[in-house]
Every structure is written in C-alpha cells, then in structure tokens.
Amino acid sequence: MTKMLHLILLVALCALSAQALNNGLARTPPMGWMTWERFRCNINCAQDPDNCISENLMKVMADHLVSDGYKDVGYEYVNVDDCWPAKERDAQGRLQGDPERFPSGIKALADYIHSKGLRFGIYEDYGTKTCGGYPGSLGHLQTDAQTFADWGVDMLKLDGCYSNVTMMKKGYPQMSNYLNATGRPILFSCSWPDYERGAKIPINYTMVAEYCNIWRNYIDIQDSWDYVLKIIDYYAENQDVLSNVSAPGSFNDPDMLILGDFALSLYQAKAQFAMWAVMAAPLLMSNDLRTIDPRYRDILQNKQVIKVNQDPLGIMGKRILQLANGIEIWLRPLVSQSYAMVILSRNDRQPIRFNTSLQAMGLYRSDGYDLTELWEGTPLGRFKPYDLLPLSVNPNSAEIIRLTP
Ligand SMILES: *[C@@H]1O[C@H](CO)[C@@H](O)[C@H](O)[C@H]1NC(C)=O
Ligand SMILES: *[C@@H]1O[C@H](CO)[C@@H](O)[C@H](O)[C@H]1NC(C)=O
Ligand SMILES: *[C@@H]1O[C@H](CO)[C@@H](O)[C@H](O)[C@H]1NC(C)=O
Ligand SMILES: *[C@@H]1O[C@H](CO)[C@@H](O)[C@H](O)[C@H]1NC(C)=O
Ligand SMILES: *[C@@H]1O[C@H](CO)[C@@H](O)[C@H](O)[C@H]1NC(C)=O
C-alpha cells in the first residue's frame, strides 16, 4: 500500500472514530472471559455444583485469570451470560440474581471481581424474555440500566430473543442513552445487527457504531472447527462493509474464543486466535480455565499476537488472496506502516509450502519489510516486493507474521 493510501485510510478512520460510541471504552478490542459457549445455561447446581452458572463459577474464573497470567497479558472482563437472574423481578421491579446460585447478590460479585483488578460484565435481552426464558429488559430499560450501574457493571451484552426486531433501531439506541445517563461507563455489546441480518432488515452500521462498542454480526459460535470457518467466511464475504466500521471504540464481534474446549486441535486453535487477531475481534474466551491444557493457554497468552489484536488503529484486516490448496491470506494494517499477515490453511491433507510474494498482496514498498513469525517470534529476514516468501503452513491452521518497514 502506498503512503497516500495509508494516509487516506487514517483520515477515513478519524472521521469514523468521531462517530463511535463516546464512552471512552473499547479503544482496543475488549479481552476477557465469558460463560456462554462453555457453560451455557447449566443451572443444575445440585448435581453439577462446579459447572453451574453461579457466583462460585465466576469467582473461580476471576481467580484463574489473575493467578494463571491472563490478566497480565490483558484479559480483564469476567462476564456472566444468560441464566443469571431470578425468574421474577423484585418488589420495586428491579432485576435480581438467582437467590440460590448468587446468594451474595450481584453487587457483591462485582465487588469481588473488582477487588481482583478485573471488570464485570453482565447479560440481558431487548425482549420480553432472555433466550433462556429469564425476565427481559423490554419495558424496563431505564430501570435495568440504573440497576447495572448501581451494581458496578462494566459491560452489558444485550441479546435479542423474544423481541420485535423492527424496533431495535429505536430500542438499542435508547438503551445506550440510558446507560450513558447513569454516568457509569459501561461497554455496550449489541446483538442488534445479528438479529437484523436474521430478519433480513437492512443494517445501518454507521448507526450501530454510534450506539454500541461491540456488536455481534453473525451466528453463535459452537464448539466446532466448522463454525470457526463459517464465521470467518461471513466476515470475508462482508469485509468491505464490516472493516469500514471497525475503529477504536467500535468493533465487530465474531463471538467467543473456543480455544481449550473440546473441538479444536492445537493447530485449529492457532487459526482461531490468529484470525480473531487480524479481524480486530474482541478476545472473549469461553473455556474452563481450571483444566485448560497449558499449550492452549500459551496460545491465548501469546503477547505478539495479542499486540496485533490490540493495535491502536483498530482496523479490521481483510482477506486479500485465496490461493490453491485452501490457502487464504489476510492482511491488517497496523501502526507505523506495519502489517499483520495471516496465512490460513483450510487444507486437510498436508503442510502447504506456498510460493507468493509481497507484491501479490499489493505491498510494493521498494525497501520491503522485515518479517517476523509470531507464534515463536522467529525473525524471517527482509523481503522485497518480488522476493518469494519461503513459508509453509500446517493443515487446518494459521501462520501469523508481522511486517515492519
Ligand atoms: C455520555 O455521552 C457523552 C456525549 O457523547 C460523553 O461525553 C460521556 O462521556 C458519556 N458518558 C458515559 C458515562 O458514557
Ligand atoms: C413490531 O414493531 C413495529 C413498529 O416498529 C409494528 O409496526 C409491528 O406491528 C410490531 N410487530 C409485532 C409482531 O408486534
Ligand atoms: C444510518 O445512520 C446514520 C447515523 O445515525 C444516518 O445519518 C444515516 O442517514 C443512516 N443511513 C440510512 C441509509 O438510513
Ligand atoms: C464505508 O464508509 C463510507 C463513509 O461512511 C461510505 O461512504 C462507504 O459507502 C462505506 N463503504 C461500504 C462498502 O460500506
Ligand atoms: C514459485 O514460483 C516461481 C515463479 O513463479 C517458480 O519459478 C517456482 O517454480 C515456484 N516454486 C514452487 C515450489 O512452486
């Protein structure tokens, strides 16, 4: 990319960030842990006390974030998803935690998480009920915003089950304004565009970015490599629209990281992590930090890959090449005219040596770039536009490389 193009990109970016939700949060993609993908709506504390949605589960995960090094590399949000509330609101119409599973109350849980230097995220729904059938926020938006602020909530994910999707263009901005009016900065995670996509209602991402810090665009991830690939494809197919709205304060959310769960091999886990880094996605793990294999932990804590994800420009990378043998090349512009390149292999046969050069990716800088492989931090040397890159990528995996001018 030429200097001029880079400049245009920066100018466009500044114009965009002026429209991002102005609460000072998510200047880089938020990092943390959340319950949903791994623990779902397990409320069976009688028979499964260690894995049910409860204050104990949240506290244990917060402890592990601190003791096992995650907090040190940037993971800070501890988020409970659906199935935390009691089935009924209290006498004043306020939400309350399930009394058996959250006996100390939600505020005490938030206090505990804050005492560890972490932040607390919660879940609600812009409908009559949450997806799991708990009380929804419709008709209570202002009360719920205030309750969350009173409890010390730092992030709200607002889902969209049991709602009228045509009302979301009004309702989500309303909730965003109610959160703002509490005076407590609360990162706002919106499921709004995903529901509009599902209902085939045109999505106005300029508007979404004005009222939300992060937003879900596409289906829920499941514990499956196929889902990781499906999600990547959606972002590739819509990359011109989506990369346009990715900026400090506002990020597309391809859903949780499933590294360390049951489905992904170590190589596939690298692919998910590299892709989420290059897409400027929130890094919200949903896994069991008590039992995770340390090899997956090491991937999740790779500082150089996290640095790509957290790059201050906040630009979402794009798929710029699809080569033979299921190889895709993604490129993300970073600060100081650097780039991150991800080589994703969907090949399921063998390691692929691939034979391409920087100019094939549109990188014509005559002095070339220093390349560093980021999994091991290995310097690969300096490459000019027409030099062939001596790279190989394993099946169902990804290489991630930093290019420095
Ligand atoms: C509320 O919005 C105003 C105007 O965008 C902004 O300056 C302020 O920081 C916001 N406050 C919170 C708590 O989000
Ligand atoms: C959904 O809301 C729209 C107004 O935004 C209204 O016209 C429509 O009747 C509502 N649909 C249902 C099923 O309530
Ligand atoms: C999208 O939202 C923006 C900001 O709210 C608004 O200015 C613009 O007119 C909307 N675009 C369409 C096509 O409705
Ligand atoms: C990107 O954003 C700009 C400025 O808002 C807009 O004019 C352009 O149409 C957008 N491009 C796409 C592909 O959405
Ligand atoms: C790589 O490409 C060059 C130039 O196109 C060609 O000469 C060479 O045979 C290729 N090597 C492999 C291993 O495909």
JSON list of C-alpha atoms in Angstrom, two decimals, residues 54-151:
[
{"chain": "A", "resi": 54, "resn": "SER", "atom": "CA", "xyz": [-23.25, -19.24, 39.85]},
{"chain": "A", "resi": 55, "resn": "GLU", "atom": "CA", "xyz": [-21.22, -16.73, 41.81]},
{"chain": "A", "resi": 56, "resn": "ASN", "atom": "CA", "xyz": [-18.76, -19.53, 42.63]},
{"chain": "A", "resi": 57, "resn": "LEU", "atom": "CA", "xyz": [-18.04, -20.26, 38.99]},
{"chain": "A", "resi": 58, "resn": "MET", "atom": "CA", "xyz": [-17.50, -16.56, 38.29]},
{"chain": "A", "resi": 59, "resn": "LYS", "atom": "CA", "xyz": [-15.18, -16.09, 41.26]},
{"chain": "A", "resi": 60, "resn": "VAL", "atom": "CA", "xyz": [-13.10, -19.16, 40.44]},
{"chain": "A", "resi": 61, "resn": "MET", "atom": "CA", "xyz": [-12.63, -17.98, 36.85]},
{"chain": "A", "resi": 62, "resn": "ALA", "atom": "CA", "xyz": [-11.69, -14.49, 38.07]},
{"chain": "A", "resi": 63, "resn": "ASP", "atom": "CA", "xyz": [-9.10, -16.10, 40.36]},
{"chain": "A", "resi": 64, "resn": "HIS", "atom": "CA", "xyz": [-7.63, -18.06, 37.45]},
{"chain": "A", "resi": 65, "resn": "LEU", "atom": "CA", "xyz": [-7.47, -15.00, 35.21]},
{"chain": "A", "resi": 66, "resn": "VAL", "atom": "CA", "xyz": [-5.19, -13.46, 37.81]},
{"chain": "A", "resi": 67, "resn": "SER", "atom": "CA", "xyz": [-3.17, -16.46, 39.04]},
{"chain": "A", "resi": 68, "resn": "ASP", "atom": "CA", "xyz": [-2.55, -18.04, 35.62]},
{"chain": "A", "resi": 69, "resn": "GLY", "atom": "CA", "xyz": [-1.22, -14.99, 33.83]},
{"chain": "A", "resi": 70, "resn": "TYR", "atom": "CA", "xyz": [-4.23, -14.00, 31.70]},
{"chain": "A", "resi": 71, "resn": "LYS", "atom": "CA", "xyz": [-4.73, -10.67, 33.44]},
{"chain": "A", "resi": 72, "resn": "ASP", "atom": "CA", "xyz": [-1.07, -9.78, 32.90]},
{"chain": "A", "resi": 73, "resn": "VAL", "atom": "CA", "xyz": [-1.46, -10.04, 29.12]},
{"chain": "A", "resi": 74, "resn": "GLY", "atom": "CA", "xyz": [-4.72, -8.03, 29.01]},
{"chain": "A", "resi": 75, "resn": "TYR", "atom": "CA", "xyz": [-7.72, -10.26, 29.74]},
{"chain": "A", "resi": 76, "resn": "GLU", "atom": "CA", "xyz": [-9.82, -8.20, 32.16]},
{"chain": "A", "resi": 77, "resn": "TYR", "atom": "CA", "xyz": [-13.57, -8.72, 31.70]},
{"chain": "A", "resi": 78, "resn": "VAL", "atom": "CA", "xyz": [-15.31, -11.53, 33.58]},
{"chain": "A", "resi": 79, "resn": "ASN", "atom": "CA", "xyz": [-18.75, -11.85, 32.02]},
{"chain": "A", "resi": 80, "resn": "VAL", "atom": "CA", "xyz": [-21.79, -13.82, 33.03]},
{"chain": "A", "resi": 81, "resn": "ASP", "atom": "CA", "xyz": [-24.08, -14.57, 30.09]},
{"chain": "A", "resi": 82, "resn": "ASP", "atom": "CA", "xyz": [-27.69, -15.78, 30.20]},
{"chain": "A", "resi": 83, "resn": "CYS", "atom": "CA", "xyz": [-29.39, -17.56, 33.12]},
{"chain": "A", "resi": 84, "resn": "TRP", "atom": "CA", "xyz": [-28.07, -15.45, 35.99]},
{"chain": "A", "resi": 85, "resn": "PRO", "atom": "CA", "xyz": [-31.33, -13.71, 37.02]},
{"chain": "A", "resi": 86, "resn": "ALA", "atom": "CA", "xyz": [-34.09, -14.87, 39.30]},
{"chain": "A", "resi": 87, "resn": "LYS", "atom": "CA", "xyz": [-37.26, -15.74, 37.41]},
{"chain": "A", "resi": 88, "resn": "GLU", "atom": "CA", "xyz": [-39.02, -12.72, 38.94]},
{"chain": "A", "resi": 89, "resn": "ARG", "atom": "CA", "xyz": [-38.11, -9.08, 39.39]},
{"chain": "A", "resi": 90, "resn": "ASP", "atom": "CA", "xyz": [-38.14, -7.72, 42.97]},
{"chain": "A", "resi": 91, "resn": "ALA", "atom": "CA", "xyz": [-40.98, -5.68, 44.51]},
{"chain": "A", "resi": 92, "resn": "GLN", "atom": "CA", "xyz": [-39.53, -2.48, 43.00]},
{"chain": "A", "resi": 93, "resn": "GLY", "atom": "CA", "xyz": [-39.38, -4.05, 39.53]},
{"chain": "A", "resi": 94, "resn": "ARG", "atom": "CA", "xyz": [-35.62, -4.49, 39.59]},
{"chain": "A", "resi": 95, "resn": "LEU", "atom": "CA", "xyz": [-33.71, -7.49, 38.33]},
{"chain": "A", "resi": 96, "resn": "GLN", "atom": "CA", "xyz": [-32.09, -9.69, 40.94]},
{"chain": "A", "resi": 97, "resn": "GLY", "atom": "CA", "xyz": [-29.66, -12.59, 40.76]},
{"chain": "A", "resi": 98, "resn": "ASP", "atom": "CA", "xyz": [-30.96, -16.12, 41.22]},
{"chain": "A", "resi": 99, "resn": "PRO", "atom": "CA", "xyz": [-31.03, -16.41, 45.04]},
{"chain": "A", "resi": 100, "resn": "GLU", "atom": "CA", "xyz": [-29.69, -19.96, 45.17]},
{"chain": "A", "resi": 101, "resn": "ARG", "atom": "CA", "xyz": [-26.87, -19.58, 42.67]},
{"chain": "A", "resi": 102, "resn": "PHE", "atom": "CA", "xyz": [-25.94, -15.97, 43.51]},
{"chain": "A", "resi": 103, "resn": "PRO", "atom": "CA", "xyz": [-26.71, -15.90, 47.26]},
{"chain": "A", "resi": 104, "resn": "SER", "atom": "CA", "xyz": [-24.41, -12.92, 47.94]},
{"chain": "A", "resi": 105, "resn": "GLY", "atom": "CA", "xyz": [-26.10, -10.83, 45.26]},
{"chain": "A", "resi": 106, "resn": "ILE", "atom": "CA", "xyz": [-24.74, -9.46, 42.01]},
{"chain": "A", "resi": 107, "resn": "LYS", "atom": "CA", "xyz": [-23.21, -6.35, 43.57]},
{"chain": "A", "resi": 108, "resn": "ALA", "atom": "CA", "xyz": [-21.07, -8.48, 45.89]},
{"chain": "A", "resi": 109, "resn": "LEU", "atom": "CA", "xyz": [-19.90, -10.50, 42.89]},
{"chain": "A", "resi": 110, "resn": "ALA", "atom": "CA", "xyz": [-18.98, -7.31, 41.02]},
{"chain": "A", "resi": 111, "resn": "ASP", "atom": "CA", "xyz": [-17.11, -6.08, 44.11]},
{"chain": "A", "resi": 112, "resn": "TYR", "atom": "CA", "xyz": [-15.17, -9.36, 44.30]},
{"chain": "A", "resi": 113, "resn": "ILE", "atom": "CA", "xyz": [-14.20, -9.15, 40.62]},
{"chain": "A", "resi": 114, "resn": "HIS", "atom": "CA", "xyz": [-13.17, -5.50, 41.02]},
{"chain": "A", "resi": 115, "resn": "SER", "atom": "CA", "xyz": [-11.07, -6.41, 44.06]},
{"chain": "A", "resi": 116, "resn": "LYS", "atom": "CA", "xyz": [-9.01, -8.60, 41.73]},
{"chain": "A", "resi": 117, "resn": "GLY", "atom": "CA", "xyz": [-8.38, -5.64, 39.41]},
{"chain": "A", "resi": 118, "resn": "LEU", "atom": "CA", "xyz": [-10.80, -7.08, 36.84]},
{"chain": "A", "resi": 119, "resn": "ARG", "atom": "CA", "xyz": [-14.06, -5.83, 35.32]},
{"chain": "A", "resi": 120, "resn": "PHE", "atom": "CA", "xyz": [-17.52, -7.36, 35.48]},
{"chain": "A", "resi": 121, "resn": "GLY", "atom": "CA", "xyz": [-19.83, -7.98, 32.52]},
{"chain": "A", "resi": 122, "resn": "ILE", "atom": "CA", "xyz": [-23.47, -8.99, 32.54]},
{"chain": "A", "resi": 123, "resn": "TYR", "atom": "CA", "xyz": [-26.16, -10.09, 30.06]},
{"chain": "A", "resi": 124, "resn": "GLU", "atom": "CA", "xyz": [-29.71, -9.02, 29.32]},
{"chain": "A", "resi": 125, "resn": "ASP", "atom": "CA", "xyz": [-32.11, -9.08, 26.40]},
{"chain": "A", "resi": 126, "resn": "TYR", "atom": "CA", "xyz": [-34.04, -6.48, 24.42]},
{"chain": "A", "resi": 127, "resn": "GLY", "atom": "CA", "xyz": [-37.22, -8.52, 24.54]},
{"chain": "A", "resi": 128, "resn": "THR", "atom": "CA", "xyz": [-39.85, -9.80, 26.92]},
{"chain": "A", "resi": 129, "resn": "LYS", "atom": "CA", "xyz": [-37.57, -12.69, 27.97]},
{"chain": "A", "resi": 130, "resn": "THR", "atom": "CA", "xyz": [-33.92, -13.64, 27.62]},
{"chain": "A", "resi": 131, "resn": "CYS", "atom": "CA", "xyz": [-33.14, -16.51, 25.25]},
{"chain": "A", "resi": 132, "resn": "GLY", "atom": "CA", "xyz": [-33.10, -18.80, 28.29]},
{"chain": "A", "resi": 133, "resn": "GLY", "atom": "CA", "xyz": [-36.52, -17.58, 29.47]},
{"chain": "A", "resi": 134, "resn": "TYR", "atom": "CA", "xyz": [-35.48, -15.17, 32.23]},
{"chain": "A", "resi": 135, "resn": "PRO", "atom": "CA", "xyz": [-37.01, -11.69, 32.62]},
{"chain": "A", "resi": 136, "resn": "GLY", "atom": "CA", "xyz": [-36.19, -9.48, 29.62]},
{"chain": "A", "resi": 137, "resn": "SER", "atom": "CA", "xyz": [-35.50, -5.75, 29.64]},
{"chain": "A", "resi": 138, "resn": "LEU", "atom": "CA", "xyz": [-38.36, -4.62, 27.39]},
{"chain": "A", "resi": 139, "resn": "GLY", "atom": "CA", "xyz": [-40.38, -2.07, 29.33]},
{"chain": "A", "resi": 140, "resn": "HIS", "atom": "CA", "xyz": [-37.62, -1.85, 31.97]},
{"chain": "A", "resi": 141, "resn": "LEU", "atom": "CA", "xyz": [-34.68, -0.49, 30.00]},
{"chain": "A", "resi": 142, "resn": "GLN", "atom": "CA", "xyz": [-34.07, 2.55, 32.17]},
{"chain": "A", "resi": 143, "resn": "THR", "atom": "CA", "xyz": [-34.51, 0.67, 35.45]},
{"chain": "A", "resi": 144, "resn": "ASP", "atom": "CA", "xyz": [-32.16, -2.07, 34.29]},
{"chain": "A", "resi": 145, "resn": "ALA", "atom": "CA", "xyz": [-29.51, 0.39, 33.11]},
{"chain": "A", "resi": 146, "resn": "GLN", "atom": "CA", "xyz": [-29.60, 2.02, 36.54]},
{"chain": "A", "resi": 147, "resn": "THR", "atom": "CA", "xyz": [-29.52, -1.33, 38.35]},
{"chain": "A", "resi": 148, "resn": "PHE", "atom": "CA", "xyz": [-26.46, -2.39, 36.37]},
{"chain": "A", "resi": 149, "resn": "ALA", "atom": "CA", "xyz": [-24.72, 0.91, 37.14]},
{"chain": "A", "resi": 150, "resn": "ASP", "atom": "CA", "xyz": [-25.61, 0.57, 40.85]},
{"chain": "A", "resi": 151, "resn": "TRP", "atom": "CA", "xyz": [-24.12, -2.91, 40.91]}
]
